[in-house]
PDB file of C-alpha atoms and ligand atoms in Angstrom:
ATOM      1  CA  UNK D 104     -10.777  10.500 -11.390  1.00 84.00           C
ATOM      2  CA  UNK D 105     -13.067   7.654 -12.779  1.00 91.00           C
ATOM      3  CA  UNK D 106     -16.441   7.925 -11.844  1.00 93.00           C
ATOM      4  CA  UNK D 107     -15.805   4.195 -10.286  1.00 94.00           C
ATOM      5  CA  UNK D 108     -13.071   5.409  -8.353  1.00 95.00           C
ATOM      6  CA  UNK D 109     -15.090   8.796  -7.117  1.00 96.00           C
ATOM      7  CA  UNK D 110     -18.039   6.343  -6.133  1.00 97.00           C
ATOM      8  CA  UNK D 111     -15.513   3.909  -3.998  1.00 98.00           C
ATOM      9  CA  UNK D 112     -13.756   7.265  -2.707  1.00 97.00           C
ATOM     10  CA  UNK D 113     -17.327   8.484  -1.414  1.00 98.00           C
ATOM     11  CA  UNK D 114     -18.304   4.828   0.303  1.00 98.00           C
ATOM     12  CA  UNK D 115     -15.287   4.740   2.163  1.00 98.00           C
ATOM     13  CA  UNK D 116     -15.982   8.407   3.411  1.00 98.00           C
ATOM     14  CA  UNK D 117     -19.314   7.310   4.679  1.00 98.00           C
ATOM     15  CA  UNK D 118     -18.230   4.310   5.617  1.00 98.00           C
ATOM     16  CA  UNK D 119     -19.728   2.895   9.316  1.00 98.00           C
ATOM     17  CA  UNK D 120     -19.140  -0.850   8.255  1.00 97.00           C
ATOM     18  CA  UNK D 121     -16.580  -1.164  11.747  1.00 98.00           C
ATOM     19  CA  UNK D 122     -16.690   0.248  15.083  1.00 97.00           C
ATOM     20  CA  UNK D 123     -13.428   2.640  13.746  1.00 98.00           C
ATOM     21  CA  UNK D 124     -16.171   4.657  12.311  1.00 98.00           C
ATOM     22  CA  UNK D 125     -16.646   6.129  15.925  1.00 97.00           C
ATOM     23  CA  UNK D 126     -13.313   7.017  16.931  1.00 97.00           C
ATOM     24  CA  UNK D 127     -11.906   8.702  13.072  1.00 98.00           C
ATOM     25  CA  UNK D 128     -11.918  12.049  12.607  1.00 98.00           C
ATOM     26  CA  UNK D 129     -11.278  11.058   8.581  1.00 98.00           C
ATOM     27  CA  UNK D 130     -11.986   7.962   6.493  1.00 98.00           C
ATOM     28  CA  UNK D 131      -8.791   7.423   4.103  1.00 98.00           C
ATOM     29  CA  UNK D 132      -9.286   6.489   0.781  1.00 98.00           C
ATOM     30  CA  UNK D 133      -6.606   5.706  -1.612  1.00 98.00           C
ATOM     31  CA  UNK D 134      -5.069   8.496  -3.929  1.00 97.00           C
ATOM     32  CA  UNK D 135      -3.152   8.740  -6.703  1.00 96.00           C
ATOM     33  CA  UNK D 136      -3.223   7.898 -10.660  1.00 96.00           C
ATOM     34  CA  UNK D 137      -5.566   5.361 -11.394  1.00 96.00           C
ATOM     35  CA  UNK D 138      -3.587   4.641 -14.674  1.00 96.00           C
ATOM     36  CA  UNK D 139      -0.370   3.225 -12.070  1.00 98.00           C
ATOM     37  CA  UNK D 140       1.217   0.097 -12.881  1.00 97.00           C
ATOM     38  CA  UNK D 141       2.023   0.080  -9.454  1.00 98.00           C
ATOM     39  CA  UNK D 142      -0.588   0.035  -6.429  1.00 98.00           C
ATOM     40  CA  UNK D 143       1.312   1.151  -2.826  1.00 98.00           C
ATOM     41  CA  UNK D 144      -0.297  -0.988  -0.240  1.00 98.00           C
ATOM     42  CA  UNK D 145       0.214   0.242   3.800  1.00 98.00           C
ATOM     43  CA  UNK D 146      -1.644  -0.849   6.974  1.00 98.00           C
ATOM     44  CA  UNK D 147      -4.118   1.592   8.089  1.00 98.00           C
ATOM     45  CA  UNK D 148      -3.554   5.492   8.600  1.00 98.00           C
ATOM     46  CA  UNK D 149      -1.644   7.272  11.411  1.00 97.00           C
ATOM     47  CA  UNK D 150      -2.902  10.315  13.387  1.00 97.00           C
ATOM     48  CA  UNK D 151      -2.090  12.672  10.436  1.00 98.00           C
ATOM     49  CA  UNK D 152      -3.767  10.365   8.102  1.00 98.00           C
ATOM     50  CA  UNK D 153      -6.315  10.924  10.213  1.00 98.00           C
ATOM     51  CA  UNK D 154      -6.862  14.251  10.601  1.00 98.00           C
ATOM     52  CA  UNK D 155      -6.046  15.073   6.835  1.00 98.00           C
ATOM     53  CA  UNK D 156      -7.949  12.241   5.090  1.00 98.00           C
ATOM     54  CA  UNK D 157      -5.127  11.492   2.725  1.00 98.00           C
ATOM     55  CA  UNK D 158      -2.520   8.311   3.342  1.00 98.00           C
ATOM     56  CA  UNK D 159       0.951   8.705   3.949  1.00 98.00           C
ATOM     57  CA  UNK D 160       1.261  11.998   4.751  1.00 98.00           C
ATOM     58  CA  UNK D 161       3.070  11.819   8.390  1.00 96.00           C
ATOM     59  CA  UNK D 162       6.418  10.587   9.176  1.00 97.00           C
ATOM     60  CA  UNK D 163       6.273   7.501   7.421  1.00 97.00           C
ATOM     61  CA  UNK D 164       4.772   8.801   4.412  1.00 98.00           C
ATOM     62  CA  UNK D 165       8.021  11.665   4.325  1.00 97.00           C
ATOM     63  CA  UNK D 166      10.070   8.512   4.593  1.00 98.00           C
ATOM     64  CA  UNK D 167       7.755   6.841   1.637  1.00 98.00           C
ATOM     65  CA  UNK D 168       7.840   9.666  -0.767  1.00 98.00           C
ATOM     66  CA  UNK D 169      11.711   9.943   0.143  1.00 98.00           C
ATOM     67  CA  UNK D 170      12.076   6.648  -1.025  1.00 98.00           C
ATOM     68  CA  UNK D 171       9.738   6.730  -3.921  1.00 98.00           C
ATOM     69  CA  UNK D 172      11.821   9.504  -5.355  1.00 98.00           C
ATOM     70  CA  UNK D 173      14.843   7.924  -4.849  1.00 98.00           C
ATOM     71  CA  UNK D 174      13.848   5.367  -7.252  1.00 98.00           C
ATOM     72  CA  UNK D 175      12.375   7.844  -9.705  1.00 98.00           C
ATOM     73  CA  UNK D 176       9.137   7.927  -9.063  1.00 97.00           C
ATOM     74  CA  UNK D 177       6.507  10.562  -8.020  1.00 95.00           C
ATOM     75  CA  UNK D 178       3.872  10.421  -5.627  1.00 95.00           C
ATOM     76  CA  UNK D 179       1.719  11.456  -8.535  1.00 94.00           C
ATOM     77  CA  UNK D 180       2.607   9.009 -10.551  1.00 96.00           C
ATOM     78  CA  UNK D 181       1.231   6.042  -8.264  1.00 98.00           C
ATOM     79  CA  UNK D 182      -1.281   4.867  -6.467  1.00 98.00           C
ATOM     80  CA  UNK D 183      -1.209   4.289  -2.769  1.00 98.00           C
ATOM     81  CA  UNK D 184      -3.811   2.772  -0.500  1.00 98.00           C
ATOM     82  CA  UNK D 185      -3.868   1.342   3.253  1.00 98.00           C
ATOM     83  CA  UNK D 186      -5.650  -1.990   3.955  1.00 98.00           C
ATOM     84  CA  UNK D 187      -7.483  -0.384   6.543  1.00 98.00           C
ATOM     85  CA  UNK D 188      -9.216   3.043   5.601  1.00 98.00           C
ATOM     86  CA  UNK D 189      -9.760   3.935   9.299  1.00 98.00           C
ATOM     87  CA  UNK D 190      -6.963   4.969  12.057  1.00 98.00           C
ATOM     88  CA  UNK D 191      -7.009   2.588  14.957  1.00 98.00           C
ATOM     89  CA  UNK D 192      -7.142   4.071  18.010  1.00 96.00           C
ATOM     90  CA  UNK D 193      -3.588   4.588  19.593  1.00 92.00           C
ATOM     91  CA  UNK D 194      -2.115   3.157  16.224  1.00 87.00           C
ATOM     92  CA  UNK D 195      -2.618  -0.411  17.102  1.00 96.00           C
ATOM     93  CA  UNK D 196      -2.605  -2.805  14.349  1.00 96.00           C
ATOM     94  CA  UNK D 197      -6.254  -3.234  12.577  1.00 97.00           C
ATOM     95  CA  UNK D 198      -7.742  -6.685  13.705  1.00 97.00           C
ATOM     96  CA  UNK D 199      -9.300  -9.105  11.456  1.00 96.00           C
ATOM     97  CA  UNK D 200     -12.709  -8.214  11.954  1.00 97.00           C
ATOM     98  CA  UNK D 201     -11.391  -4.742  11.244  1.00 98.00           C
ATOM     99  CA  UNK D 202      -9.839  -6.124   8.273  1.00 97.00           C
ATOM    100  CA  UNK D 203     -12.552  -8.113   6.729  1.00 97.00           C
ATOM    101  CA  UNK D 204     -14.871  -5.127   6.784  1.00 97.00           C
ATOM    102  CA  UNK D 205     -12.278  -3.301   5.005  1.00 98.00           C
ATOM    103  CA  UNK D 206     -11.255  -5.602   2.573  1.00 97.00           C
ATOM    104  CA  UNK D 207     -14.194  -5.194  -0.386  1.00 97.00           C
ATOM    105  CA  UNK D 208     -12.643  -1.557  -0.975  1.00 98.00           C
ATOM    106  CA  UNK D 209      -9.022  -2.666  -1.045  1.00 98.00           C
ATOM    107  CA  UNK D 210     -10.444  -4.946  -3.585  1.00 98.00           C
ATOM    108  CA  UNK D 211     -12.167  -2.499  -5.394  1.00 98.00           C
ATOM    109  CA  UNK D 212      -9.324  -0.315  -5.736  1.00 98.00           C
ATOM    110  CA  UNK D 213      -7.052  -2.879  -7.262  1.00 98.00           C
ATOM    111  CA  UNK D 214      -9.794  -4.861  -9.384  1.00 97.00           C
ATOM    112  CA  UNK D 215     -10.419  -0.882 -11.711  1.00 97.00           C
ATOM    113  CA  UNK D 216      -6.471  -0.204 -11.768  1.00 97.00           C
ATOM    114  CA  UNK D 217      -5.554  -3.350 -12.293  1.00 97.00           C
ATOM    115  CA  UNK D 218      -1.579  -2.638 -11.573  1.00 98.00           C
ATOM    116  CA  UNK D 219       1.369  -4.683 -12.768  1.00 98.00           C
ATOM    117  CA  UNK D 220       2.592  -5.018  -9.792  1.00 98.00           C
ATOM    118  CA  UNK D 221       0.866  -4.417  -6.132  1.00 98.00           C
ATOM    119  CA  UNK D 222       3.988  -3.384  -3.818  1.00 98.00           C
ATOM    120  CA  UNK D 223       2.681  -4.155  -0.032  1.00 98.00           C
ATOM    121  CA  UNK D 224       4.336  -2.397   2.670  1.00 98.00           C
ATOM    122  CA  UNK D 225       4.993  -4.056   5.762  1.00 97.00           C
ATOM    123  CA  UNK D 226       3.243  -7.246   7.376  1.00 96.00           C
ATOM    124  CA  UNK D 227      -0.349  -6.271   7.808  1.00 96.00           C
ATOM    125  CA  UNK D 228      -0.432  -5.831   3.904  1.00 97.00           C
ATOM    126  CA  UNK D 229       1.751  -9.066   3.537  1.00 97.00           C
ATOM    127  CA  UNK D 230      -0.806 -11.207   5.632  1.00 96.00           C
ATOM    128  CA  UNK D 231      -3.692  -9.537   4.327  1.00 97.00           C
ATOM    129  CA  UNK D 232      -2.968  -9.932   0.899  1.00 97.00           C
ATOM    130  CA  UNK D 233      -0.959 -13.136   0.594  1.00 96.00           C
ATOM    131  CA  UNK D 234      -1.871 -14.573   3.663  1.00 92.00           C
ATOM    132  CA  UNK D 235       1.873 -14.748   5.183  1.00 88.00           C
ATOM    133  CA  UNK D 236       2.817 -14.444   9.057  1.00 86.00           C
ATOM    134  CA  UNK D 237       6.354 -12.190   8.434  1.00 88.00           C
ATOM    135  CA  UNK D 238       7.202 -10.681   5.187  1.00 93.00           C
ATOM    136  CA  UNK D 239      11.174 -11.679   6.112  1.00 91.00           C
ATOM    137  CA  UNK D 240      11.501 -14.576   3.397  1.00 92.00           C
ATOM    138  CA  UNK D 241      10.219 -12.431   0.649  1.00 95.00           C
ATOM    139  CA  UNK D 242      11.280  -8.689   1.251  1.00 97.00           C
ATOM    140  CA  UNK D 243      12.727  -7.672  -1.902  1.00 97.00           C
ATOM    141  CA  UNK D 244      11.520 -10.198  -3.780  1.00 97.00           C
ATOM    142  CA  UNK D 245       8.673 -10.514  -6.856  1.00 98.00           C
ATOM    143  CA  UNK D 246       5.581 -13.110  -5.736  1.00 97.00           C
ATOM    144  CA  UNK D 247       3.287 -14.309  -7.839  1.00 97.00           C
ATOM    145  CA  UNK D 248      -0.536 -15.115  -6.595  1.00 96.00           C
ATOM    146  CA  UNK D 249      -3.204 -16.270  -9.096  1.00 95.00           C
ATOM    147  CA  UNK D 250      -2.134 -14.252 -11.568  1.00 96.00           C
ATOM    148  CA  UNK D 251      -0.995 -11.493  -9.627  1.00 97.00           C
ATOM    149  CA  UNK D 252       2.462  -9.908  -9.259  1.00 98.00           C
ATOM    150  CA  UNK D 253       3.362  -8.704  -5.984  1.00 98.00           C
ATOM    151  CA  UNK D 254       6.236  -7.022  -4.850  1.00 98.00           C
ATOM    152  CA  UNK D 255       6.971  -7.313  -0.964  1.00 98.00           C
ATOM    153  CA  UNK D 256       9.083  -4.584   1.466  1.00 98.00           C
ATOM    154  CA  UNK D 257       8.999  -3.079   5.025  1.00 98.00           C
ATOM    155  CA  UNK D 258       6.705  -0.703   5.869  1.00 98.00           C
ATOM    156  CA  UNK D 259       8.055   2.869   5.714  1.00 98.00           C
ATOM    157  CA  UNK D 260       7.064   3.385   9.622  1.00 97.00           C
ATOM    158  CA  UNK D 261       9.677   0.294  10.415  1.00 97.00           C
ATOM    159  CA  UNK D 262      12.770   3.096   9.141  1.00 97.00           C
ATOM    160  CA  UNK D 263      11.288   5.377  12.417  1.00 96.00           C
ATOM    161  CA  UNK D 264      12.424   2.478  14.967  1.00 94.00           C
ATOM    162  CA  UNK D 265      15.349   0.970  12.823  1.00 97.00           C
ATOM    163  CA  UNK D 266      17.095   3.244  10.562  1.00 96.00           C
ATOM    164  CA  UNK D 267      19.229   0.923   8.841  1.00 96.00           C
ATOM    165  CA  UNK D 268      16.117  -0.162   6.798  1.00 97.00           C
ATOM    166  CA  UNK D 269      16.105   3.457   5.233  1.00 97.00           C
ATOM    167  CA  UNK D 270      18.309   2.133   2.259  1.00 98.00           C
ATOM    168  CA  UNK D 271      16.789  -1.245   2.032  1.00 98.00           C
ATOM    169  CA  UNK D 272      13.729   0.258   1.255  1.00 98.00           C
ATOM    170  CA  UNK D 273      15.209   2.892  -1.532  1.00 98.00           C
ATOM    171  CA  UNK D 274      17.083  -0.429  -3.004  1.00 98.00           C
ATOM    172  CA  UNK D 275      14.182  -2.319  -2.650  1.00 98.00           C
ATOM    173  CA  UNK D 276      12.085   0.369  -4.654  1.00 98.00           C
ATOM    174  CA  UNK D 277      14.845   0.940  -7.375  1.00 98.00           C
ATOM    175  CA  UNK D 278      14.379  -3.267  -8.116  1.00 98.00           C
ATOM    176  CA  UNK D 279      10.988  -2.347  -8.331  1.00 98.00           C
ATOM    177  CA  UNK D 280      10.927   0.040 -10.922  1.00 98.00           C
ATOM    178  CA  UNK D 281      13.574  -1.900 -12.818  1.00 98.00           C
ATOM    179  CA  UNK D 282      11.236  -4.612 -12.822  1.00 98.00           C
ATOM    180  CA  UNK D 283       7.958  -2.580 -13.757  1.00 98.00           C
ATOM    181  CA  UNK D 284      10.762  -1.393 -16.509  1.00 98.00           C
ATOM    182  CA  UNK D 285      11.059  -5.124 -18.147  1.00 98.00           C
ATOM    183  CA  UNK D 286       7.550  -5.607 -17.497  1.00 98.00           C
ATOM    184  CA  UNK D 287       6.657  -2.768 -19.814  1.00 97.00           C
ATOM    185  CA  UNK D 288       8.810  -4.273 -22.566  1.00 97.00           C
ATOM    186  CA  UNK D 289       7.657  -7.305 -22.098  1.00 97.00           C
ATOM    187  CA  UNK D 290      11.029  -9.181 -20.655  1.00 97.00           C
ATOM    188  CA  UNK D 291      11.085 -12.222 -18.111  1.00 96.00           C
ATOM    189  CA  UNK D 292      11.161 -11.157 -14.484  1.00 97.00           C
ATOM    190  CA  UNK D 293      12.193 -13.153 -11.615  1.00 95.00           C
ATOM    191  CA  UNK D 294       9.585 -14.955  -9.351  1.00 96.00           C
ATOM    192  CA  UNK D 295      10.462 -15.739  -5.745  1.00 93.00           C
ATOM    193  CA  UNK D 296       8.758 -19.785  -5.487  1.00 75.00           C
TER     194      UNK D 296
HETATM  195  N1  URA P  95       1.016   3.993   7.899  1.00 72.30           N
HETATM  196  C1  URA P  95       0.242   3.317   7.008  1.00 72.30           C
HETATM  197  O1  URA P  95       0.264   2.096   6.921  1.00 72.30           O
HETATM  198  N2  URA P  95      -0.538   4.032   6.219  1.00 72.30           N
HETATM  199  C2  URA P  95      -0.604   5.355   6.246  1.00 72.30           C
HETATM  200  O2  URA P  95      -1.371   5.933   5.464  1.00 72.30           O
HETATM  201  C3  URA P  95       0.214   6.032   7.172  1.00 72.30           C
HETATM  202  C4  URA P  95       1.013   5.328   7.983  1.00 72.30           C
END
């Protein structure tokens, strides 16, 4: 790991910017390959997050990695990351102020890997980074944001309470890596207006 990335890694572990600094067992920082064309954005980590320090690595995250493979990819391969690097108690969403004192290391993160294409899970990634009330309109769909490409799909913890969004996220993930595919060799890719 870059010695950028280790130094963001160890600010988020220390972190006491918000007041979910008291009730965390863990901080979360991002993980994965810091080469990715591809960053994995959630919302904030779950109880198991919590008490293991790493994202996705509860329910939702079997039901992310499930996904992920599905379309070829390995959890090694990318990079994923939460919004919010603290659990919120009772696994409400993060507020804004929450959010905003967050948001530097999200930043960070993406500003060193500089990925292709930032995939954001769910509507608390959709609003934070593209400043959108429901990701609806654009699930499935390629958005570009000064200069940035963003891919947009449901949040892996939505297949817990509506199962039928399993395989829209798998086909959702396949058009992903298709599109990171032409990307790499330099081929047009469609843009959602
Ligand atoms: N949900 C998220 O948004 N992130 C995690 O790391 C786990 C569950």
């Amino acid at each position: 790991m870059s010695k950028i990335l280790i130094d963001i890694r160890n600010r988020v572990i220390s972190c006491v910017n918000c007041s979910l600094s008291k009730s965390r067992t863990n901080a979360v920082p991002g993980i994965g390959n810091e080469k990715s064309d591809v960053i994995f954005v959630g919302e904030a980590p779950g109880r198991n997050e919590d008490l293991q320090g790493k994202p996705f690595v509860g329910t939702a995250g079997q039901i992310l990695s499930e996904a992920l493979e599905f379309a070829g990819f390995t959890r090694d391969q990318v990079y994923i990351t939460n919004v919010v690097k603290c659990r919120p108690p009772n696994n409400r969403q993060p507020n804004t102020e929450e959010r905003d004192a967050c948001r530097s290391f999200l930043s960070e993160e993406l500003k060193i890997i500089k990925p292709k294409i930032i995939c954001i899970l769910g509507n608390t990634a959709y609003s934070s980074l593209l400043d959108g009330n429901s990701i609806t309109k654009n699930r499935g769909k390629l958005v570009k944001n000064n200069d940035q490409l963003y891919f947009v799909t449901v949040h892996p913890a939505a297949i817990i309470y509506n199962p039928a969004l399993r395989q829209v996220l798998k086909d959702d993930f396949v058009l992903l890596a298709q599109t990171l595919d032409k990307l790499r060799k330099g081929l047009d890719v469609e843009i959602s207006k």
